[in-house]
Short mmCIF file of C-alpha atoms and ligand atoms in Angstrom, two decimals:
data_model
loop_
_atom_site.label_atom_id
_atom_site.label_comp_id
_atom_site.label_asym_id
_atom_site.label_seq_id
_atom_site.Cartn_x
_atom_site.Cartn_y
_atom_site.Cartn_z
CA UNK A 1 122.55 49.63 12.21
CA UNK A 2 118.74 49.05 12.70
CA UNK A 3 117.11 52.24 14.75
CA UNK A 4 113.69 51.22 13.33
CA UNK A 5 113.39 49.15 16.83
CA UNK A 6 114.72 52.05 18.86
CA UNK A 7 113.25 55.18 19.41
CA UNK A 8 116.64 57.30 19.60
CA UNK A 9 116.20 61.24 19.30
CA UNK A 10 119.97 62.51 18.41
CA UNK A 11 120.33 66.01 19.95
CA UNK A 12 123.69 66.50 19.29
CA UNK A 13 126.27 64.80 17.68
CA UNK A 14 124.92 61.06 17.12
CA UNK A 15 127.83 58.45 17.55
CA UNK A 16 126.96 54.79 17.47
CA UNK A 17 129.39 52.32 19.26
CA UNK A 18 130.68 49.21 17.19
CA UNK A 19 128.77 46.90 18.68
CA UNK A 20 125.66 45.61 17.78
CA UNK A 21 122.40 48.98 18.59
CA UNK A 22 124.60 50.05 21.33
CA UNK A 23 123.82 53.90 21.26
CA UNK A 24 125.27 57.10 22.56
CA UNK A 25 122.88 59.56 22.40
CA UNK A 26 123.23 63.70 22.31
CA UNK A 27 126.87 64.45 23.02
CA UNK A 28 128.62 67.55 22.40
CA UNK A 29 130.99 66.90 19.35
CA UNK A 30 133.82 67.44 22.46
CA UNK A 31 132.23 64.50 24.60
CA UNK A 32 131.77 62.67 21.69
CA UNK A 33 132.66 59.16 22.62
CA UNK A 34 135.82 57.53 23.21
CA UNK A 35 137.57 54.81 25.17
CA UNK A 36 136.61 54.68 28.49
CA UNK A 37 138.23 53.85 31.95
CA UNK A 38 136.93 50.37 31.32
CA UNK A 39 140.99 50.16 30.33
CA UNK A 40 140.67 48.69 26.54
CA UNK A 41 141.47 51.35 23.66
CA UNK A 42 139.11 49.06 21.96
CA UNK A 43 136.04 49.45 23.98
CA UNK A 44 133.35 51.81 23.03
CA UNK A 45 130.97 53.30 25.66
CA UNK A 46 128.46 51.21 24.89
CA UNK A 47 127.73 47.35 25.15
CA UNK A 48 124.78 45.37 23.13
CA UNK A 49 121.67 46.96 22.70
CA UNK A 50 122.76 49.64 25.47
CA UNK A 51 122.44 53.69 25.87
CA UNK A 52 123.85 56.51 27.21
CA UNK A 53 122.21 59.58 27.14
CA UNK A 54 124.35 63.02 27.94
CA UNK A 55 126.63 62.80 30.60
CA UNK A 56 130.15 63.23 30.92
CA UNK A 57 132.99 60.32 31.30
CA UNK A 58 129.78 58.19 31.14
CA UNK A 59 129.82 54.51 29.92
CA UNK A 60 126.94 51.63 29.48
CA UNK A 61 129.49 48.74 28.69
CA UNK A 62 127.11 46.07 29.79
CA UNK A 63 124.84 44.75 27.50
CA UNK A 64 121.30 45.87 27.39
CA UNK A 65 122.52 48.69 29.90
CA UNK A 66 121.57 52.04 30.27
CA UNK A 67 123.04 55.25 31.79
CA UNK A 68 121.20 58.86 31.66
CA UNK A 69 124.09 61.36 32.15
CA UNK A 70 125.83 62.16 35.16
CA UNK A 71 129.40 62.45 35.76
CA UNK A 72 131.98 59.26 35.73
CA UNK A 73 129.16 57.18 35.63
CA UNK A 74 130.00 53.15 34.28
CA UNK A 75 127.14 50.82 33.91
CA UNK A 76 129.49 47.64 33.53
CA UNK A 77 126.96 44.97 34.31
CA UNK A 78 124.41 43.70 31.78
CA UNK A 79 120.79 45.45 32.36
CA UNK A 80 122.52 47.80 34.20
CA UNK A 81 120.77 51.43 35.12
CA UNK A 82 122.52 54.33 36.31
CA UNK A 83 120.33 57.13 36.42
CA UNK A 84 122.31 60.14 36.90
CA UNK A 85 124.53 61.66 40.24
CA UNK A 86 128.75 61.48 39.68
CA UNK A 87 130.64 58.29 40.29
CA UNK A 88 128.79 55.90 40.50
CA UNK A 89 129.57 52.13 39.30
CA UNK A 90 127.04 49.62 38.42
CA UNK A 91 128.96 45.82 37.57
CA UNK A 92 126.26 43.70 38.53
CA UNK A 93 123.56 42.25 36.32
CA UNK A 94 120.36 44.00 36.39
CA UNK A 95 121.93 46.42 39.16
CA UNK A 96 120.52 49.91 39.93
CA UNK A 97 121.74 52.99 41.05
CA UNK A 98 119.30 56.05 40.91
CA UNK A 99 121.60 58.69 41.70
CA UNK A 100 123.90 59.87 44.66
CA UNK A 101 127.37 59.55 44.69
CA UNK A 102 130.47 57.44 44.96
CA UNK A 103 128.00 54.58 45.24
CA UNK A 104 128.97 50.98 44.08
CA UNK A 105 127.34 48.02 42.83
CA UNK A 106 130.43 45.81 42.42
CA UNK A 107 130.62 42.28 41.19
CA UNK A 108 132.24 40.05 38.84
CA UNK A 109 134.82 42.79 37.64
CA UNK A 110 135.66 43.84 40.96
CA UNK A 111 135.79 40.74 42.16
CA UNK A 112 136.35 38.07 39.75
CA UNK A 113 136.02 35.15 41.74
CA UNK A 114 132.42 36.01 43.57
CA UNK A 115 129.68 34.71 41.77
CA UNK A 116 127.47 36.44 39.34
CA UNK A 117 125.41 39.17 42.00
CA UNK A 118 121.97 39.97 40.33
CA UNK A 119 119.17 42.60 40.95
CA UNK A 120 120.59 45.07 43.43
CA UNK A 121 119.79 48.69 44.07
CA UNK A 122 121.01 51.46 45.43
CA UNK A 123 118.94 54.97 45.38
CA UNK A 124 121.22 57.56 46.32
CA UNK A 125 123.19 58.22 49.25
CA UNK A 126 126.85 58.76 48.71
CA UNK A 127 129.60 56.21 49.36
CA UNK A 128 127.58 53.34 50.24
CA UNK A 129 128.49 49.60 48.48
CA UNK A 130 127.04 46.14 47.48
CA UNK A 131 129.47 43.55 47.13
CA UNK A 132 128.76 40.02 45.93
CA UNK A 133 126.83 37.86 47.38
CA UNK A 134 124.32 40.87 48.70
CA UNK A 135 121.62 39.27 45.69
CA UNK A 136 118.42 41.67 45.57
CA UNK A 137 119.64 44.05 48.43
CA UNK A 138 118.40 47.13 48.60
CA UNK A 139 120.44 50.48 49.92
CA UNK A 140 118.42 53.25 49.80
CA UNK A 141 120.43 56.60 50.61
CA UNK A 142 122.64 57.26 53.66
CA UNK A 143 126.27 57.57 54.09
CA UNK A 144 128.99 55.08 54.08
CA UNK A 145 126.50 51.88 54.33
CA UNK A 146 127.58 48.99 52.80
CA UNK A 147 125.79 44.93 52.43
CA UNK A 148 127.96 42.28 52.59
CA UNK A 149 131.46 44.46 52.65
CA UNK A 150 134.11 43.67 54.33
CA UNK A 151 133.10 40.02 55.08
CA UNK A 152 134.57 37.23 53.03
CA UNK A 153 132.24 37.78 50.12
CA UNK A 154 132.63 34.28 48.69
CA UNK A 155 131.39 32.61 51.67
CA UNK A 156 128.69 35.36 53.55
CA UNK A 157 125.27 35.17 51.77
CA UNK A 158 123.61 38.88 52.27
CA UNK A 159 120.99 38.39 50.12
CA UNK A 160 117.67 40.35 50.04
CA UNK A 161 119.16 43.15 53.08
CA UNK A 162 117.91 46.24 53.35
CA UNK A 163 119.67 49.57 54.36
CA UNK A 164 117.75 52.49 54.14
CA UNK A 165 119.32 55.98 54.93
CA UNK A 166 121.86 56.18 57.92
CA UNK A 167 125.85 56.10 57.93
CA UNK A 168 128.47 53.31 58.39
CA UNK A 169 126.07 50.86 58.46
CA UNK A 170 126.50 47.25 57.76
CA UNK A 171 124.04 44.27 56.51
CA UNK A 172 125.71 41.17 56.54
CA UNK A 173 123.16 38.43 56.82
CA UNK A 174 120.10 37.15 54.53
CA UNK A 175 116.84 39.04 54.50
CA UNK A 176 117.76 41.27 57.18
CA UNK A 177 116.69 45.17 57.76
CA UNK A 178 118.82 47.97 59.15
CA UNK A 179 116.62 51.39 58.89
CA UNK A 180 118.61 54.57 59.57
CA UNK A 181 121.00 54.66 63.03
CA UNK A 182 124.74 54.56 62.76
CA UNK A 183 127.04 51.43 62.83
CA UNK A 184 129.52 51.22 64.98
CA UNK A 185 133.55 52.35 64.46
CA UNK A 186 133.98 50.08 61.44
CA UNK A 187 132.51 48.40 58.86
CA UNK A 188 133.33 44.52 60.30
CA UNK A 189 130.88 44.56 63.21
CA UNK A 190 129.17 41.26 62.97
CA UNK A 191 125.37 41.56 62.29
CA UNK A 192 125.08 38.40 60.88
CA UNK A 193 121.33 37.38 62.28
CA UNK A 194 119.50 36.72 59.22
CA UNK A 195 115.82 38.11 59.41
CA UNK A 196 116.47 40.17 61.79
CA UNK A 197 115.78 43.74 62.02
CA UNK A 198 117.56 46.66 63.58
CA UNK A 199 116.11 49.96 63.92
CA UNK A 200 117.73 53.68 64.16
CA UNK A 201 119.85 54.16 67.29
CA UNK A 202 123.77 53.65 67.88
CA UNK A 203 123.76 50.07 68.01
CA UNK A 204 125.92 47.03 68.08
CA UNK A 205 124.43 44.88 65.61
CA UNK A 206 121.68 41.98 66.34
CA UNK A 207 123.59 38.60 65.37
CA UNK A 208 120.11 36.61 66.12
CA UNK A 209 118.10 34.86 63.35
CA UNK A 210 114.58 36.90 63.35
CA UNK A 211 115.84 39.35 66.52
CA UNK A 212 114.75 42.81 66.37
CA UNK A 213 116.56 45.79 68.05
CA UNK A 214 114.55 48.86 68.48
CA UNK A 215 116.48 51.86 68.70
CA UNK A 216 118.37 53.16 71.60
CA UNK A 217 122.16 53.02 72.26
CA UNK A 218 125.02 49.95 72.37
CA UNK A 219 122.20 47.18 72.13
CA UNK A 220 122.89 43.78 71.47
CA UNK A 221 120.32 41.49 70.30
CA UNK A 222 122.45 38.22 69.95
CA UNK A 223 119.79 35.30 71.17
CA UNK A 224 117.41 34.20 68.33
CA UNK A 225 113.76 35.73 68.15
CA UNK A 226 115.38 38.03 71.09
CA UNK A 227 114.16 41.77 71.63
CA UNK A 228 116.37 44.02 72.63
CA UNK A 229 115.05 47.74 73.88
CA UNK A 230 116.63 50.89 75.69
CA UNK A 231 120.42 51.33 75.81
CA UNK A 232 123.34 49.01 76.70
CA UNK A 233 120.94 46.00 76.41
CA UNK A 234 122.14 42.53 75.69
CA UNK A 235 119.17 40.01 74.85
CA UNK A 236 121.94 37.18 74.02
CA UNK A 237 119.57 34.10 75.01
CA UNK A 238 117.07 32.71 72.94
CA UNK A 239 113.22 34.71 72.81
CA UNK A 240 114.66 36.99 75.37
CA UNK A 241 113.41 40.23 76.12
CA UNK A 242 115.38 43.03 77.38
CA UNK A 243 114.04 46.58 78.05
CA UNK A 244 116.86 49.00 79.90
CA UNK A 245 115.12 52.56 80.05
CA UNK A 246 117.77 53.45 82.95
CA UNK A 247 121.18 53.51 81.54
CA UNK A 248 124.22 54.11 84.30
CA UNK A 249 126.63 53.88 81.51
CA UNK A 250 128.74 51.28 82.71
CA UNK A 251 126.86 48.09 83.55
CA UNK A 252 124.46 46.30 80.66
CA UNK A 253 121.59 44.57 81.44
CA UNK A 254 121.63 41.06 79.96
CA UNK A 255 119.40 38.08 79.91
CA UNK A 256 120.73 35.01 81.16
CA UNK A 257 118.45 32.50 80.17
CA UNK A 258 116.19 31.49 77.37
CA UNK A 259 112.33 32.92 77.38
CA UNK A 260 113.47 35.74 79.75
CA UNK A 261 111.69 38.89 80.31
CA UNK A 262 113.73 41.72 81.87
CA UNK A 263 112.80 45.00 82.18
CA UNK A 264 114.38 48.09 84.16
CA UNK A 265 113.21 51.43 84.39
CA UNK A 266 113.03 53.83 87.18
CA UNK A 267 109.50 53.54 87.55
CA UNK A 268 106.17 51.57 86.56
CA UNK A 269 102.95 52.71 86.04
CA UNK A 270 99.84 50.04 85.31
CA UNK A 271 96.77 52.12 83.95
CA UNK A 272 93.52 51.12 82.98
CA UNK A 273 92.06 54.46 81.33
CA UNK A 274 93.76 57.57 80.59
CA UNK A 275 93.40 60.60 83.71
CA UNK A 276 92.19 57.99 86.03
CA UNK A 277 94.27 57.75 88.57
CA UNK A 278 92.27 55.82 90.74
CA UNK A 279 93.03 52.64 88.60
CA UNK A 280 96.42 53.64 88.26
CA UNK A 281 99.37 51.86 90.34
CA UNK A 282 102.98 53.10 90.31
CA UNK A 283 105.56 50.72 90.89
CA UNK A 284 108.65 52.51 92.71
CA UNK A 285 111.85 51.63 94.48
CA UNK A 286 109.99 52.93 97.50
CA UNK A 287 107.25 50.31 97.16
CA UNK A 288 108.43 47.57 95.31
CA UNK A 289 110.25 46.50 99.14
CA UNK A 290 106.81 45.85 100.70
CA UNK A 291 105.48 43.89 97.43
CA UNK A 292 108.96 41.81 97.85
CA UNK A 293 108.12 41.55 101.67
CA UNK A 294 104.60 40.30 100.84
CA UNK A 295 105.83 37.87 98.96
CA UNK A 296 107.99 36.29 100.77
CA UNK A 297 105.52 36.44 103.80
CA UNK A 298 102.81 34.80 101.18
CA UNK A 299 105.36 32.02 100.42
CA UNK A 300 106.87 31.44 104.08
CA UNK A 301 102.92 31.04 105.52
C1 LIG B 1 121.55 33.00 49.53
O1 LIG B 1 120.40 32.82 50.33
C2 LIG B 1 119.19 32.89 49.61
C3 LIG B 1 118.05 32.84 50.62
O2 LIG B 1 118.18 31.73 51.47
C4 LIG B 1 119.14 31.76 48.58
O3 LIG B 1 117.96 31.85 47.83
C5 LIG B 1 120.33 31.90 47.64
O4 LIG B 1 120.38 30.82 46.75
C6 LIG B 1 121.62 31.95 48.43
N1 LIG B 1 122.72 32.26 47.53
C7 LIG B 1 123.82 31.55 47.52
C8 LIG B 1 124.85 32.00 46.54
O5 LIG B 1 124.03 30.60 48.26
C1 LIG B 2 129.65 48.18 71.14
O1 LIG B 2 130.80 48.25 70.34
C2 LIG B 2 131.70 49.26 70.75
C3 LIG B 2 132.79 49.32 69.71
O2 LIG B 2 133.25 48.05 69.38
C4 LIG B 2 132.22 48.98 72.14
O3 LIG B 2 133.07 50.02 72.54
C5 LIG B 2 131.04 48.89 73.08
O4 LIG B 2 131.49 48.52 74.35
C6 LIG B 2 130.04 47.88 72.57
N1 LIG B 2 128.85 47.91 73.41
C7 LIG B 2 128.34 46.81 73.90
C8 LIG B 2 127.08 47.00 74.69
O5 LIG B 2 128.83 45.72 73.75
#
């Protein structure tokens, strides 16, 4: 053993692993190290060139890995950090998880068959799960949020998603963002619109390449480049735009062709200047009959 290269500061009892600098650093003499749940009595809790510092049940078996106490934590995956919280399972080359709980970064020993996964992190949060093919995704607390899971991971490519905080949520497309919100009943909604973003709110999921739902309630945004806004809004065509501020929770309002603009809302106000409400107009149900009525006039004449 060379610790020359190392800087290593034993605090308790100093137990190196039998394989080449892996380290485990200031255990009691009772956690001193042992086989772990990795299954082989052969195993250490260490891989190549890895640590573990404190901890209990901990284990850094990837090489170069590195876990800093905590509870049950495994770093299986080479360049693997765990830094701390209870449960948590890093498999995944140069995977991260900062803390939390119950929180997985799972590949090739969970699923043998996926392909290598690289460069994911999760930073807290309890519960939530990258699964194969999610390549440099990103989870960063919430509840229950997973990239990529329960889709077939061998064929679904969820690279580069982002989930940050929010519960039950799913990213299952390429470079796509879901910030806070809550999914919806399960984990196999299909939000498979790479690029696209969805923002807080009880949605449905936007299936369109570089569609963006903003907020609200049961909002679709299916069409690509569509916008969906409001509640129970279904932008399904192509560059649609859909804004439903008046929900009667039964009907949605849905575009029907490509390039459409729909909005619905109770009322509209046009104001040039704020507190002047001599350039203000207000468009109302009561009013909106006589601009119909001038139109028509304007197009029989
Ligand atoms: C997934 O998609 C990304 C972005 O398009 C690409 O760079 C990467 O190679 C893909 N991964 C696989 C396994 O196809
Ligand atoms: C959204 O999904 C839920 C659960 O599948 C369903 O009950 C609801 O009708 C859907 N909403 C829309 C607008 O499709």
């Amino acid at each position: 053993m060379k610790f020359q290269h190392y800087a290593v500061l034993a605090i308790a009892a100093l137990s190196c692993s039998n394989t080449q600098f892996g380290v485990v650093n200031a255990q009691t003499p009772t956690a001193a190290p042992s086989a772990t749940a990795s299954g082989s009595a052969t195993s250490d809790r260490t891989g190549e060139s890895s640590v573990v510092v404190f901890g209990r049940g901990v284990s850094a078996l990837g090489d170069f890995s590195n876990v800093n106490g905590g509870d049950d934590n495994i770093a299986d995956g080479d360049y693997a950090v765990i830094a701390g919280g209870k449960l948590n399972f890093a498999d995944r080359t140069f995977s991260t998880i900062s803390g939390g709980e119950d929180n997985f970064i799972a590949g090739r020993k969970f699923d043998p068959s996926a392909l290598p996964p690289t460069e994911c992190t999760i930073s807290g949060g309890n519960s939530n799960f990258i699964v194969s093919t999610g390549e440099d995704s990103v989870i960063t607390g919430g509840i229950g949020n997973s990239v990529c899971f329960g889709r077939d991971n061998r064929d679904t490519n969820c690279s580069g998603c982002t989930i940050s905080g929010g519960q039950g949520i799913t990213c299952d497309a390429i470079e796509a963002v879901r910030t806070g919100g809550v999914g919806v009943g399960n984990f196999n909604r299909v939000s498979s619109g790479d690029r696209s973003v969805a923002t807080g709110g009880r949605d449905n999921g936007s299936g369109g390449k570089n569609a963006v739902i903003v907020g609200g309630k049961n909002n679709i945004a299916d069409g690509t480049l569509s916008i969906a806004l409001g509640t129970q809004v279904q932008a399904n065509t192509e560059s649609s735009m859909v804004i439903n501020l008046n929900p009667d929770g039964k009907k949605s309002l849905k575009s029907k062709k490509a390039g459409q603009f729909i909005a619905n809302a109770e009322s509209y106000s046009f104001q040039i200047g704020q507190n002047n409400d001599d350039l203000s107009i207000q468009i109302t149900e009561d009013n909106i009959q006589n601009l119909i009525d001038a139109l028509e006039n304007a197009a029989a004449s």
